[in-house]
mmCIF file with all atom_site columns, C-alpha atoms in Angstrom:
data_model
loop_
_atom_site.group_PDB
_atom_site.id
_atom_site.type_symbol
_atom_site.label_atom_id
_atom_site.label_alt_id
_atom_site.label_comp_id
_atom_site.label_asym_id
_atom_site.label_entity_id
_atom_site.label_seq_id
_atom_site.pdbx_PDB_ins_code
_atom_site.Cartn_x
_atom_site.Cartn_y
_atom_site.Cartn_z
_atom_site.occupancy
_atom_site.B_iso_or_equiv
_atom_site.pdbx_formal_charge
_atom_site.auth_seq_id
_atom_site.auth_comp_id
_atom_site.auth_asym_id
_atom_site.auth_atom_id
_atom_site.pdbx_PDB_model_num
ATOM 1   C CA . MET A 1 1   ? 82.799 140.434 142.180 1.00 47.00 ? 1   MET A CA 1
ATOM 2   C CA . SER A 1 2   ? 85.430 143.166 141.842 1.00 51.00 ? 2   SER A CA 1
ATOM 3   C CA . VAL A 1 3   ? 87.067 141.284 138.963 1.00 49.00 ? 3   VAL A CA 1
ATOM 4   C CA . ILE A 1 4   ? 83.753 141.258 137.118 1.00 52.00 ? 4   ILE A CA 1
ATOM 5   C CA . GLN A 1 5   ? 83.116 144.931 137.858 1.00 55.00 ? 5   GLN A CA 1
ATOM 6   C CA . GLU A 1 6   ? 86.436 145.785 136.200 1.00 57.00 ? 6   GLU A CA 1
ATOM 7   C CA . CYS A 1 7   ? 84.904 144.563 132.934 1.00 57.00 ? 7   CYS A CA 1
ATOM 8   C CA . PHE A 1 8   ? 82.128 147.148 133.123 1.00 55.00 ? 8   PHE A CA 1
ATOM 9   C CA . ARG A 1 9   ? 82.375 150.514 131.452 1.00 56.00 ? 9   ARG A CA 1
ATOM 10  C CA . PRO A 1 10  ? 82.252 153.503 133.887 1.00 52.00 ? 10  PRO A CA 1
ATOM 11  C CA . GLU A 1 11  ? 78.774 154.548 132.721 1.00 50.00 ? 11  GLU A CA 1
ATOM 12  C CA . HIS A 1 12  ? 77.471 151.059 133.530 1.00 51.00 ? 12  HIS A CA 1
ATOM 13  C CA . LYS A 1 13  ? 78.559 151.114 137.183 1.00 52.00 ? 13  LYS A CA 1
ATOM 14  C CA . ALA A 1 14  ? 75.973 153.698 138.253 1.00 53.00 ? 14  ALA A CA 1
ATOM 15  C CA . PRO A 1 15  ? 72.495 152.423 139.201 1.00 56.00 ? 15  PRO A CA 1
ATOM 16  C CA . PRO A 1 16  ? 70.232 152.410 136.134 1.00 64.00 ? 16  PRO A CA 1
ATOM 17  C CA . LEU A 1 17  ? 66.970 154.310 135.828 1.00 77.00 ? 17  LEU A CA 1
ATOM 18  C CA . PRO A 1 18  ? 63.837 152.199 135.297 1.00 87.00 ? 18  PRO A CA 1
ATOM 19  C CA . VAL A 1 19  ? 62.819 151.862 131.638 1.00 91.00 ? 19  VAL A CA 1
ATOM 20  C CA . LEU A 1 20  ? 59.088 151.828 130.879 1.00 94.00 ? 20  LEU A CA 1
ATOM 21  C CA . ALA A 1 21  ? 57.431 151.208 127.490 1.00 93.00 ? 21  ALA A CA 1
ATOM 22  C CA . LEU A 1 22  ? 54.408 153.406 126.717 1.00 94.00 ? 22  LEU A CA 1
ATOM 23  C CA . ILE A 1 23  ? 51.882 151.830 124.349 1.00 93.00 ? 23  ILE A CA 1
ATOM 24  C CA . GLY A 1 24  ? 48.687 153.267 122.884 1.00 90.00 ? 24  GLY A CA 1
ATOM 25  C CA . GLU A 1 25  ? 47.104 156.759 122.914 1.00 89.00 ? 25  GLU A CA 1
ATOM 26  C CA . HIS A 1 26  ? 50.275 158.195 121.383 1.00 87.00 ? 26  HIS A CA 1
ATOM 27  C CA . ASP A 1 27  ? 49.238 161.837 121.676 1.00 87.00 ? 27  ASP A CA 1
ATOM 28  C CA . TYR A 1 28  ? 49.333 161.612 125.481 1.00 89.00 ? 28  TYR A CA 1
ATOM 29  C CA . GLN A 1 29  ? 52.671 159.840 125.707 1.00 90.00 ? 29  GLN A CA 1
ATOM 30  C CA . ALA A 1 30  ? 54.907 162.922 125.513 1.00 89.00 ? 30  ALA A CA 1
ATOM 31  C CA . GLY A 1 31  ? 53.283 164.573 128.539 1.00 88.00 ? 31  GLY A CA 1
ATOM 32  C CA . LEU A 1 32  ? 53.340 161.358 130.556 1.00 90.00 ? 32  LEU A CA 1
ATOM 33  C CA . ALA A 1 33  ? 56.961 160.619 129.651 1.00 90.00 ? 33  ALA A CA 1
ATOM 34  C CA . ASP A 1 34  ? 57.953 164.166 130.662 1.00 89.00 ? 34  ASP A CA 1
ATOM 35  C CA . PHE A 1 35  ? 56.223 163.827 134.032 1.00 88.00 ? 35  PHE A CA 1
ATOM 36  C CA . LEU A 1 36  ? 57.799 160.455 134.828 1.00 89.00 ? 36  LEU A CA 1
ATOM 37  C CA . LEU A 1 37  ? 61.274 161.628 133.832 1.00 86.00 ? 37  LEU A CA 1
ATOM 38  C CA . ASN A 1 38  ? 61.333 165.194 135.156 1.00 85.00 ? 38  ASN A CA 1
ATOM 39  C CA . GLN A 1 39  ? 58.664 165.561 137.847 1.00 79.00 ? 39  GLN A CA 1
ATOM 40  C CA . LEU A 1 40  ? 58.124 162.176 139.478 1.00 73.00 ? 40  LEU A CA 1
ATOM 41  C CA . CYS A 1 41  ? 61.306 162.503 141.540 1.00 66.00 ? 41  CYS A CA 1
ATOM 42  C CA . ALA A 1 42  ? 60.215 165.766 143.223 1.00 57.00 ? 42  ALA A CA 1
ATOM 43  C CA . GLY A 1 43  ? 60.942 165.351 146.925 1.00 54.00 ? 43  GLY A CA 1
ATOM 44  C CA . ASN A 1 44  ? 63.480 162.589 146.184 1.00 50.00 ? 44  ASN A CA 1
ATOM 45  C CA . VAL A 1 45  ? 60.930 159.869 146.875 1.00 55.00 ? 45  VAL A CA 1
ATOM 46  C CA . LEU A 1 46  ? 61.279 158.042 143.554 1.00 62.00 ? 46  LEU A CA 1
ATOM 47  C CA . ASN A 1 47  ? 63.899 158.009 140.830 1.00 75.00 ? 47  ASN A CA 1
ATOM 48  C CA . PRO A 1 48  ? 62.990 159.314 137.376 1.00 82.00 ? 48  PRO A CA 1
ATOM 49  C CA . ILE A 1 49  ? 61.612 156.788 134.883 1.00 87.00 ? 49  ILE A CA 1
ATOM 50  C CA . VAL A 1 50  ? 62.898 156.658 131.315 1.00 87.00 ? 50  VAL A CA 1
ATOM 51  C CA . CYS A 1 51  ? 60.080 156.040 128.838 1.00 89.00 ? 51  CYS A CA 1
ATOM 52  C CA . LEU A 1 52  ? 60.225 154.375 125.449 1.00 89.00 ? 52  LEU A CA 1
ATOM 53  C CA . ARG A 1 53  ? 57.382 155.765 123.320 1.00 89.00 ? 53  ARG A CA 1
ATOM 54  C CA . SER A 1 54  ? 55.560 153.692 120.720 1.00 85.00 ? 54  SER A CA 1
ATOM 55  C CA . SER A 1 55  ? 54.826 154.813 117.189 1.00 74.00 ? 55  SER A CA 1
ATOM 56  C CA . ALA A 1 56  ? 51.783 156.896 116.318 1.00 71.00 ? 56  ALA A CA 1
ATOM 57  C CA . ASP A 1 57  ? 51.000 154.212 113.726 1.00 66.00 ? 57  ASP A CA 1
ATOM 58  C CA . PRO A 1 58  ? 49.130 151.318 115.413 1.00 60.00 ? 58  PRO A CA 1
ATOM 59  C CA . LEU A 1 59  ? 50.609 148.954 112.834 1.00 55.00 ? 59  LEU A CA 1
ATOM 60  C CA . GLY A 1 60  ? 54.035 149.771 114.249 1.00 60.00 ? 60  GLY A CA 1
ATOM 61  C CA . ASP A 1 61  ? 53.184 148.572 117.744 1.00 73.00 ? 61  ASP A CA 1
ATOM 62  C CA . GLN A 1 62  ? 54.412 145.023 117.095 1.00 79.00 ? 62  GLN A CA 1
ATOM 63  C CA . HIS A 1 63  ? 57.760 146.312 115.867 1.00 82.00 ? 63  HIS A CA 1
ATOM 64  C CA . PHE A 1 64  ? 57.972 148.548 118.921 1.00 87.00 ? 64  PHE A CA 1
ATOM 65  C CA . LEU A 1 65  ? 57.192 145.622 121.231 1.00 88.00 ? 65  LEU A CA 1
ATOM 66  C CA . ASP A 1 66  ? 59.877 143.515 119.564 1.00 86.00 ? 66  ASP A CA 1
ATOM 67  C CA . ASN A 1 67  ? 62.426 146.270 120.150 1.00 84.00 ? 67  ASN A CA 1
ATOM 68  C CA . ALA A 1 68  ? 61.336 147.016 123.718 1.00 87.00 ? 68  ALA A CA 1
ATOM 69  C CA . PHE A 1 69  ? 60.951 143.423 124.919 1.00 88.00 ? 69  PHE A CA 1
ATOM 70  C CA . GLY A 1 70  ? 62.839 141.376 122.355 1.00 80.00 ? 70  GLY A CA 1
ATOM 71  C CA . GLY A 1 71  ? 61.525 139.381 119.435 1.00 65.00 ? 71  GLY A CA 1
ATOM 72  C CA . GLY A 1 72  ? 62.510 136.082 121.004 1.00 54.00 ? 72  GLY A CA 1
ATOM 73  C CA . GLN A 1 73  ? 65.444 134.918 123.027 1.00 50.00 ? 73  GLN A CA 1
ATOM 74  C CA . ASP A 1 74  ? 67.903 137.599 124.091 1.00 45.00 ? 74  ASP A CA 1
ATOM 75  C CA . LYS A 1 75  ? 70.654 137.079 121.539 1.00 42.00 ? 75  LYS A CA 1
ATOM 76  C CA . GLY A 1 76  ? 72.474 140.353 122.013 1.00 40.00 ? 76  GLY A CA 1
ATOM 77  C CA . ALA A 1 77  ? 75.461 141.515 119.985 1.00 38.00 ? 77  ALA A CA 1
ATOM 78  C CA . GLY A 1 78  ? 79.141 142.019 120.428 1.00 36.00 ? 78  GLY A CA 1
ATOM 79  C CA . HIS A 1 79  ? 81.661 139.910 122.281 1.00 38.00 ? 79  HIS A CA 1
ATOM 80  C CA . PRO A 1 80  ? 81.099 138.308 125.686 1.00 41.00 ? 80  PRO A CA 1
ATOM 81  C CA . GLU A 1 81  ? 82.455 140.045 128.759 1.00 45.00 ? 81  GLU A CA 1
ATOM 82  C CA . ALA A 1 82  ? 82.854 139.021 132.395 1.00 46.00 ? 82  ALA A CA 1
ATOM 83  C CA . GLY A 1 83  ? 84.029 135.512 131.584 1.00 49.00 ? 83  GLY A CA 1
ATOM 84  C CA . GLY A 1 84  ? 81.507 134.975 128.814 1.00 52.00 ? 84  GLY A CA 1
ATOM 85  C CA . ILE A 1 85  ? 78.517 135.323 131.135 1.00 55.00 ? 85  ILE A CA 1
ATOM 86  C CA . MET A 1 86  ? 76.998 138.369 129.424 1.00 55.00 ? 86  MET A CA 1
ATOM 87  C CA . LYS A 1 87  ? 77.199 139.914 126.000 1.00 58.00 ? 87  LYS A CA 1
ATOM 88  C CA . ALA A 1 88  ? 79.201 143.105 125.661 1.00 53.00 ? 88  ALA A CA 1
ATOM 89  C CA . ASP A 1 89  ? 76.114 145.226 125.051 1.00 54.00 ? 89  ASP A CA 1
ATOM 90  C CA . TRP A 1 90  ? 73.980 143.641 127.806 1.00 53.00 ? 90  TRP A CA 1
ATOM 91  C CA . PHE A 1 91  ? 74.166 146.596 130.197 1.00 55.00 ? 91  PHE A CA 1
ATOM 92  C CA . ALA A 1 92  ? 73.678 149.248 127.523 1.00 54.00 ? 92  ALA A CA 1
ATOM 93  C CA . LYS A 1 93  ? 70.699 147.372 126.118 1.00 57.00 ? 93  LYS A CA 1
ATOM 94  C CA . HIS A 1 94  ? 68.914 146.968 129.436 1.00 56.00 ? 94  HIS A CA 1
ATOM 95  C CA . ARG A 1 95  ? 69.652 150.558 130.496 1.00 57.00 ? 95  ARG A CA 1
ATOM 96  C CA . SER A 1 96  ? 68.237 152.228 127.400 1.00 57.00 ? 96  SER A CA 1
ATOM 97  C CA . LYS A 1 97  ? 66.622 149.848 124.890 1.00 68.00 ? 97  LYS A CA 1
ATOM 98  C CA . ARG A 1 98  ? 64.889 147.093 126.830 1.00 85.00 ? 98  ARG A CA 1
ATOM 99  C CA . ALA A 1 99  ? 61.840 147.975 128.909 1.00 90.00 ? 99  ALA A CA 1
ATOM 100 C CA . ALA A 1 100 ? 61.296 146.490 132.356 1.00 91.00 ? 100 ALA A CA 1
ATOM 101 C CA . ALA A 1 101 ? 57.539 147.006 132.135 1.00 94.00 ? 101 ALA A CA 1
ATOM 102 C CA . ALA A 1 102 ? 54.805 148.094 129.734 1.00 95.00 ? 102 ALA A CA 1
ATOM 103 C CA . LEU A 1 103 ? 52.254 150.805 130.454 1.00 96.00 ? 103 LEU A CA 1
ATOM 104 C CA . VAL A 1 104 ? 49.319 150.464 128.071 1.00 95.00 ? 104 VAL A CA 1
ATOM 105 C CA . LEU A 1 105 ? 47.113 153.536 127.682 1.00 94.00 ? 105 LEU A CA 1
ATOM 106 C CA . ILE A 1 106 ? 43.438 153.007 126.871 1.00 94.00 ? 106 ILE A CA 1
ATOM 107 C CA . ASN A 1 107 ? 40.417 155.292 126.736 1.00 91.00 ? 107 ASN A CA 1
ATOM 108 C CA . ARG A 1 108 ? 37.643 155.058 129.312 1.00 92.00 ? 108 ARG A CA 1
ATOM 109 C CA . ASP A 1 109 ? 35.188 154.613 126.423 1.00 91.00 ? 109 ASP A CA 1
ATOM 110 C CA . GLU A 1 110 ? 37.016 151.421 125.480 1.00 92.00 ? 110 GLU A CA 1
ATOM 111 C CA . LEU A 1 111 ? 36.641 150.078 129.006 1.00 91.00 ? 111 LEU A CA 1
ATOM 112 C CA . LEU A 1 112 ? 32.913 150.898 129.007 1.00 91.00 ? 112 LEU A CA 1
ATOM 113 C CA . GLY A 1 113 ? 32.375 150.108 125.340 1.00 86.00 ? 113 GLY A CA 1
ATOM 114 C CA . ASP A 1 114 ? 30.124 147.693 123.513 1.00 90.00 ? 114 ASP A CA 1
ATOM 115 C CA . PHE A 1 115 ? 31.066 144.121 122.698 1.00 89.00 ? 115 PHE A CA 1
ATOM 116 C CA . THR A 1 116 ? 33.063 145.057 119.591 1.00 91.00 ? 116 THR A CA 1
ATOM 117 C CA . SER A 1 117 ? 35.148 147.828 121.164 1.00 90.00 ? 117 SER A CA 1
ATOM 118 C CA . TRP A 1 118 ? 35.678 145.773 124.327 1.00 92.00 ? 118 TRP A CA 1
ATOM 119 C CA . ASN A 1 119 ? 37.024 142.824 122.355 1.00 93.00 ? 119 ASN A CA 1
ATOM 120 C CA . ALA A 1 120 ? 39.281 145.079 120.293 1.00 92.00 ? 120 ALA A CA 1
ATOM 121 C CA . MET A 1 121 ? 40.702 146.592 123.483 1.00 93.00 ? 121 MET A CA 1
ATOM 122 C CA . LEU A 1 122 ? 41.149 143.174 125.085 1.00 94.00 ? 122 LEU A CA 1
ATOM 123 C CA . GLN A 1 123 ? 42.934 141.835 121.996 1.00 93.00 ? 123 GLN A CA 1
ATOM 124 C CA . LYS A 1 124 ? 45.354 144.762 122.102 1.00 91.00 ? 124 LYS A CA 1
ATOM 125 C CA . LEU A 1 125 ? 46.105 144.190 125.781 1.00 94.00 ? 125 LEU A CA 1
ATOM 126 C CA . GLN A 1 126 ? 46.537 140.448 125.326 1.00 94.00 ? 126 GLN A CA 1
ATOM 127 C CA . ASP A 1 127 ? 48.982 141.004 122.462 1.00 91.00 ? 127 ASP A CA 1
ATOM 128 C CA . VAL A 1 128 ? 51.100 143.198 124.744 1.00 93.00 ? 128 VAL A CA 1
ATOM 129 C CA . GLN A 1 129 ? 50.743 140.807 127.660 1.00 94.00 ? 129 GLN A CA 1
ATOM 130 C CA . ARG A 1 130 ? 51.996 137.818 125.661 1.00 92.00 ? 130 ARG A CA 1
ATOM 131 C CA . LYS A 1 131 ? 55.134 139.696 124.671 1.00 90.00 ? 131 LYS A CA 1
ATOM 132 C CA . VAL A 1 132 ? 55.717 141.086 128.167 1.00 92.00 ? 132 VAL A CA 1
ATOM 133 C CA . VAL A 1 133 ? 55.150 137.799 129.997 1.00 90.00 ? 133 VAL A CA 1
ATOM 134 C CA . ARG A 1 134 ? 57.569 135.978 127.716 1.00 89.00 ? 134 ARG A CA 1
ATOM 135 C CA . ARG A 1 135 ? 60.276 138.417 128.811 1.00 87.00 ? 135 ARG A CA 1
ATOM 136 C CA . GLY A 1 136 ? 59.299 138.250 132.490 1.00 89.00 ? 136 GLY A CA 1
ATOM 137 C CA . ALA A 1 137 ? 58.584 142.000 132.450 1.00 92.00 ? 137 ALA A CA 1
ATOM 138 C CA . GLY A 1 138 ? 55.792 143.898 134.209 1.00 94.00 ? 138 GLY A CA 1
ATOM 139 C CA . MET A 1 139 ? 52.610 145.448 132.845 1.00 96.00 ? 139 MET A CA 1
ATOM 140 C CA . LEU A 1 140 ? 50.139 148.146 133.863 1.00 96.00 ? 140 LEU A CA 1
ATOM 141 C CA . VAL A 1 141 ? 47.029 149.614 132.258 1.00 96.00 ? 141 VAL A CA 1
ATOM 142 C CA . ALA A 1 142 ? 46.187 153.321 132.510 1.00 95.00 ? 142 ALA A CA 1
ATOM 143 C CA . VAL A 1 143 ? 42.674 154.472 131.645 1.00 94.00 ? 143 VAL A CA 1
ATOM 144 C CA . LEU A 1 144 ? 42.402 157.992 130.234 1.00 92.00 ? 144 LEU A CA 1
ATOM 145 C CA . GLN A 1 145 ? 39.508 159.914 131.765 1.00 89.00 ? 145 GLN A CA 1
ATOM 146 C CA . THR A 1 146 ? 38.683 163.321 133.170 1.00 84.00 ? 146 THR A CA 1
ATOM 147 C CA . TYR A 1 147 ? 38.954 163.710 136.930 1.00 77.00 ? 147 TYR A CA 1
ATOM 148 C CA . GLU A 1 148 ? 35.241 164.491 137.114 1.00 81.00 ? 148 GLU A CA 1
ATOM 149 C CA . GLU A 1 149 ? 34.423 160.993 135.858 1.00 84.00 ? 149 GLU A CA 1
ATOM 150 C CA . GLY A 1 150 ? 35.497 159.661 139.247 1.00 81.00 ? 150 GLY A CA 1
ATOM 151 C CA . GLU A 1 151 ? 36.390 156.077 140.060 1.00 87.00 ? 151 GLU A CA 1
ATOM 152 C CA . LEU A 1 152 ? 36.815 153.474 137.375 1.00 91.00 ? 152 LEU A CA 1
ATOM 153 C CA . PRO A 1 153 ? 33.736 151.222 137.148 1.00 91.00 ? 153 PRO A CA 1
ATOM 154 C CA . ALA A 1 154 ? 34.490 148.281 139.426 1.00 93.00 ? 154 ALA A CA 1
ATOM 155 C CA . ASP A 1 155 ? 32.591 145.730 137.321 1.00 94.00 ? 155 ASP A CA 1
ATOM 156 C CA . CYS A 1 156 ? 34.453 146.690 134.138 1.00 93.00 ? 156 CYS A CA 1
ATOM 157 C CA . VAL A 1 157 ? 37.816 146.591 135.903 1.00 94.00 ? 157 VAL A CA 1
ATOM 158 C CA . ALA A 1 158 ? 36.951 143.194 137.409 1.00 95.00 ? 158 ALA A CA 1
ATOM 159 C CA . SER A 1 159 ? 36.021 141.805 133.974 1.00 94.00 ? 159 SER A CA 1
ATOM 160 C CA . LEU A 1 160 ? 39.238 143.124 132.472 1.00 95.00 ? 160 LEU A CA 1
ATOM 161 C CA . CYS A 1 161 ? 41.364 141.700 135.279 1.00 95.00 ? 161 CYS A CA 1
ATOM 162 C CA . LYS A 1 162 ? 39.660 138.315 134.993 1.00 95.00 ? 162 LYS A CA 1
ATOM 163 C CA . SER A 1 163 ? 40.335 138.210 131.254 1.00 94.00 ? 163 SER A CA 1
ATOM 164 C CA . LEU A 1 164 ? 44.004 139.127 131.743 1.00 94.00 ? 164 LEU A CA 1
ATOM 165 C CA . ASN A 1 165 ? 44.534 137.249 135.022 1.00 94.00 ? 165 ASN A CA 1
ATOM 166 C CA . PHE A 1 166 ? 45.565 140.647 136.328 1.00 92.00 ? 166 PHE A CA 1
ATOM 167 C CA . SER A 1 167 ? 45.641 142.407 139.691 1.00 94.00 ? 167 SER A CA 1
ATOM 168 C CA . ALA A 1 168 ? 43.085 145.228 139.955 1.00 94.00 ? 168 ALA A CA 1
ATOM 169 C CA . LYS A 1 169 ? 45.714 147.547 141.433 1.00 93.00 ? 169 LYS A CA 1
ATOM 170 C CA . LEU A 1 170 ? 47.507 147.508 138.065 1.00 94.00 ? 170 LEU A CA 1
ATOM 171 C CA . VAL A 1 171 ? 44.551 149.174 136.318 1.00 95.00 ? 171 VAL A CA 1
ATOM 172 C CA . CYS A 1 172 ? 44.773 152.888 137.120 1.00 92.00 ? 172 CYS A CA 1
ATOM 173 C CA . PRO A 1 173 ? 42.979 156.087 136.084 1.00 90.00 ? 173 PRO A CA 1
ATOM 174 C CA . LEU A 1 174 ? 45.076 158.613 134.163 1.00 87.00 ? 174 LEU A CA 1
ATOM 175 C CA . PRO A 1 175 ? 43.483 162.083 134.527 1.00 84.00 ? 175 PRO A CA 1
ATOM 176 C CA . VAL A 1 176 ? 43.376 164.273 131.428 1.00 84.00 ? 176 VAL A CA 1
ATOM 177 C CA . CYS A 1 177 ? 42.090 167.826 130.976 1.00 75.00 ? 177 CYS A CA 1
ATOM 178 C CA . MET A 1 178 ? 39.517 166.722 128.417 1.00 61.00 ? 178 MET A CA 1
ATOM 179 C CA . ILE A 1 179 ? 39.497 163.760 126.091 1.00 54.00 ? 179 ILE A CA 1
ATOM 180 C CA . GLY A 1 180 ? 40.805 165.010 122.752 1.00 56.00 ? 180 GLY A CA 1
ATOM 181 C CA . THR A 1 181 ? 42.968 167.829 124.139 1.00 60.00 ? 181 THR A CA 1
ATOM 182 C CA . HIS A 1 182 ? 45.956 165.462 124.485 1.00 65.00 ? 182 HIS A CA 1
ATOM 183 C CA . GLU A 1 183 ? 46.950 167.116 127.774 1.00 73.00 ? 183 GLU A CA 1
ATOM 184 C CA . LEU A 1 184 ? 47.289 165.514 131.180 1.00 77.00 ? 184 LEU A CA 1
ATOM 185 C CA . SER A 1 185 ? 45.500 167.259 134.024 1.00 73.00 ? 185 SER A CA 1
ATOM 186 C CA . ARG A 1 186 ? 47.786 169.091 136.477 1.00 75.00 ? 186 ARG A CA 1
ATOM 187 C CA . SER A 1 187 ? 45.312 169.491 139.338 1.00 79.00 ? 187 SER A CA 1
ATOM 188 C CA . THR A 1 188 ? 46.446 168.433 142.798 1.00 82.00 ? 188 THR A CA 1
ATOM 189 C CA . GLU A 1 189 ? 44.360 165.276 142.592 1.00 80.00 ? 189 GLU A CA 1
ATOM 190 C CA . ALA A 1 190 ? 45.614 164.456 139.111 1.00 82.00 ? 190 ALA A CA 1
ATOM 191 C CA . VAL A 1 191 ? 49.266 164.876 140.094 1.00 84.00 ? 191 VAL A CA 1
ATOM 192 C CA . ALA A 1 192 ? 48.654 162.561 143.055 1.00 85.00 ? 192 ALA A CA 1
ATOM 193 C CA . ALA A 1 193 ? 47.205 159.991 140.654 1.00 86.00 ? 193 ALA A CA 1
ATOM 194 C CA . LEU A 1 194 ? 50.213 160.369 138.339 1.00 87.00 ? 194 LEU A CA 1
ATOM 195 C CA . LYS A 1 195 ? 52.594 159.841 141.257 1.00 88.00 ? 195 LYS A CA 1
ATOM 196 C CA . ALA A 1 196 ? 50.667 156.742 142.311 1.00 89.00 ? 196 ALA A CA 1
ATOM 197 C CA . LEU A 1 197 ? 50.959 155.449 138.751 1.00 91.00 ? 197 LEU A CA 1
ATOM 198 C CA . GLY A 1 198 ? 54.691 156.188 138.826 1.00 90.00 ? 198 GLY A CA 1
ATOM 199 C CA . ALA A 1 199 ? 55.076 154.283 142.092 1.00 90.00 ? 199 ALA A CA 1
ATOM 200 C CA . LEU A 1 200 ? 53.360 151.240 140.577 1.00 93.00 ? 200 LEU A CA 1
ATOM 201 C CA . ALA A 1 201 ? 55.590 151.484 137.513 1.00 92.00 ? 201 ALA A CA 1
ATOM 202 C CA . HIS A 1 202 ? 58.631 151.566 139.805 1.00 90.00 ? 202 HIS A CA 1
ATOM 203 C CA . GLU A 1 203 ? 57.363 148.478 141.589 1.00 92.00 ? 203 GLU A CA 1
ATOM 204 C CA . GLN A 1 204 ? 56.887 146.577 138.336 1.00 92.00 ? 204 GLN A CA 1
ATOM 205 C CA . CYS A 1 205 ? 60.308 147.608 137.017 1.00 90.00 ? 205 CYS A CA 1
ATOM 206 C CA . SER A 1 206 ? 62.061 146.752 140.289 1.00 88.00 ? 206 SER A CA 1
ATOM 207 C CA . THR A 1 207 ? 60.541 143.273 140.292 1.00 89.00 ? 207 THR A CA 1
ATOM 208 C CA . TYR A 1 208 ? 61.811 142.682 136.772 1.00 89.00 ? 208 TYR A CA 1
ATOM 209 C CA . TYR A 1 209 ? 65.322 143.936 137.544 1.00 84.00 ? 209 TYR A CA 1
ATOM 210 C CA . LEU A 1 210 ? 65.464 141.767 140.663 1.00 85.00 ? 210 LEU A CA 1
ATOM 211 C CA . ARG A 1 211 ? 64.673 138.705 138.575 1.00 83.00 ? 211 ARG A CA 1
ATOM 212 C CA . ARG A 1 212 ? 67.381 139.669 136.082 1.00 77.00 ? 212 ARG A CA 1
ATOM 213 C CA . VAL A 1 213 ? 69.920 140.074 138.888 1.00 76.00 ? 213 VAL A CA 1
ATOM 214 C CA . GLN A 1 214 ? 68.960 136.680 140.306 1.00 79.00 ? 214 GLN A CA 1
ATOM 215 C CA . HIS A 1 215 ? 69.390 135.145 136.859 1.00 72.00 ? 215 HIS A CA 1
ATOM 216 C CA . VAL A 1 216 ? 72.876 136.636 136.417 1.00 70.00 ? 216 VAL A CA 1
ATOM 217 C CA . THR A 1 217 ? 73.842 135.767 140.011 1.00 75.00 ? 217 THR A CA 1
ATOM 218 C CA . ALA A 1 218 ? 72.869 132.141 139.354 1.00 73.00 ? 218 ALA A CA 1
ATOM 219 C CA . LYS A 1 219 ? 75.295 132.126 136.433 1.00 70.00 ? 219 LYS A CA 1
ATOM 220 C CA . LEU A 1 220 ? 78.052 133.379 138.696 1.00 66.00 ? 220 LEU A CA 1
ATOM 221 C CA . ALA A 1 221 ? 77.454 130.686 141.311 1.00 62.00 ? 221 ALA A CA 1
#
């Protein structure tokens, strides 16, 4: 293994930070990305999470997904290193350009909406899920709501999870000050919810990275 490590650049020998793609509700993404990068690690419980933010233009989401999760097979660029096992830019790409998981932000009104808005929301989530699953990456859904709105409606969450073949624990509330203010709530309860969301994101990213390591290790065998 030491021979292979000699092929790595110095900046690629340090453990990478998880990379998470934020999709939807663009106006809230800056505050969430700042929290996950600069405040999640308070107390040294979790490492910071690097966030890739999607475009404010919904039509650009597909392009963003292609960049974050790849448009097809991982073709890479540059010359092979480590005996031809990996492309030269493999580490740089997965440390800064390729997301290990997607966090899709939706509004509570979409979750509780009528047939038309529900189907539009579901279509958006399924589009992301198809791209993410093809890459073997993780996915979470965060529902924007005020803290006063309480728990997410169990029946709506169950319907969503059934449609996506999804675990209910991956659908989380994301507390905001007030819908339309574009600010995350900073109350004690809201920060706890944000940290719980960060922990789930870490879990999803770690699972993806473990699979990637197993894939590369199999090539070395």
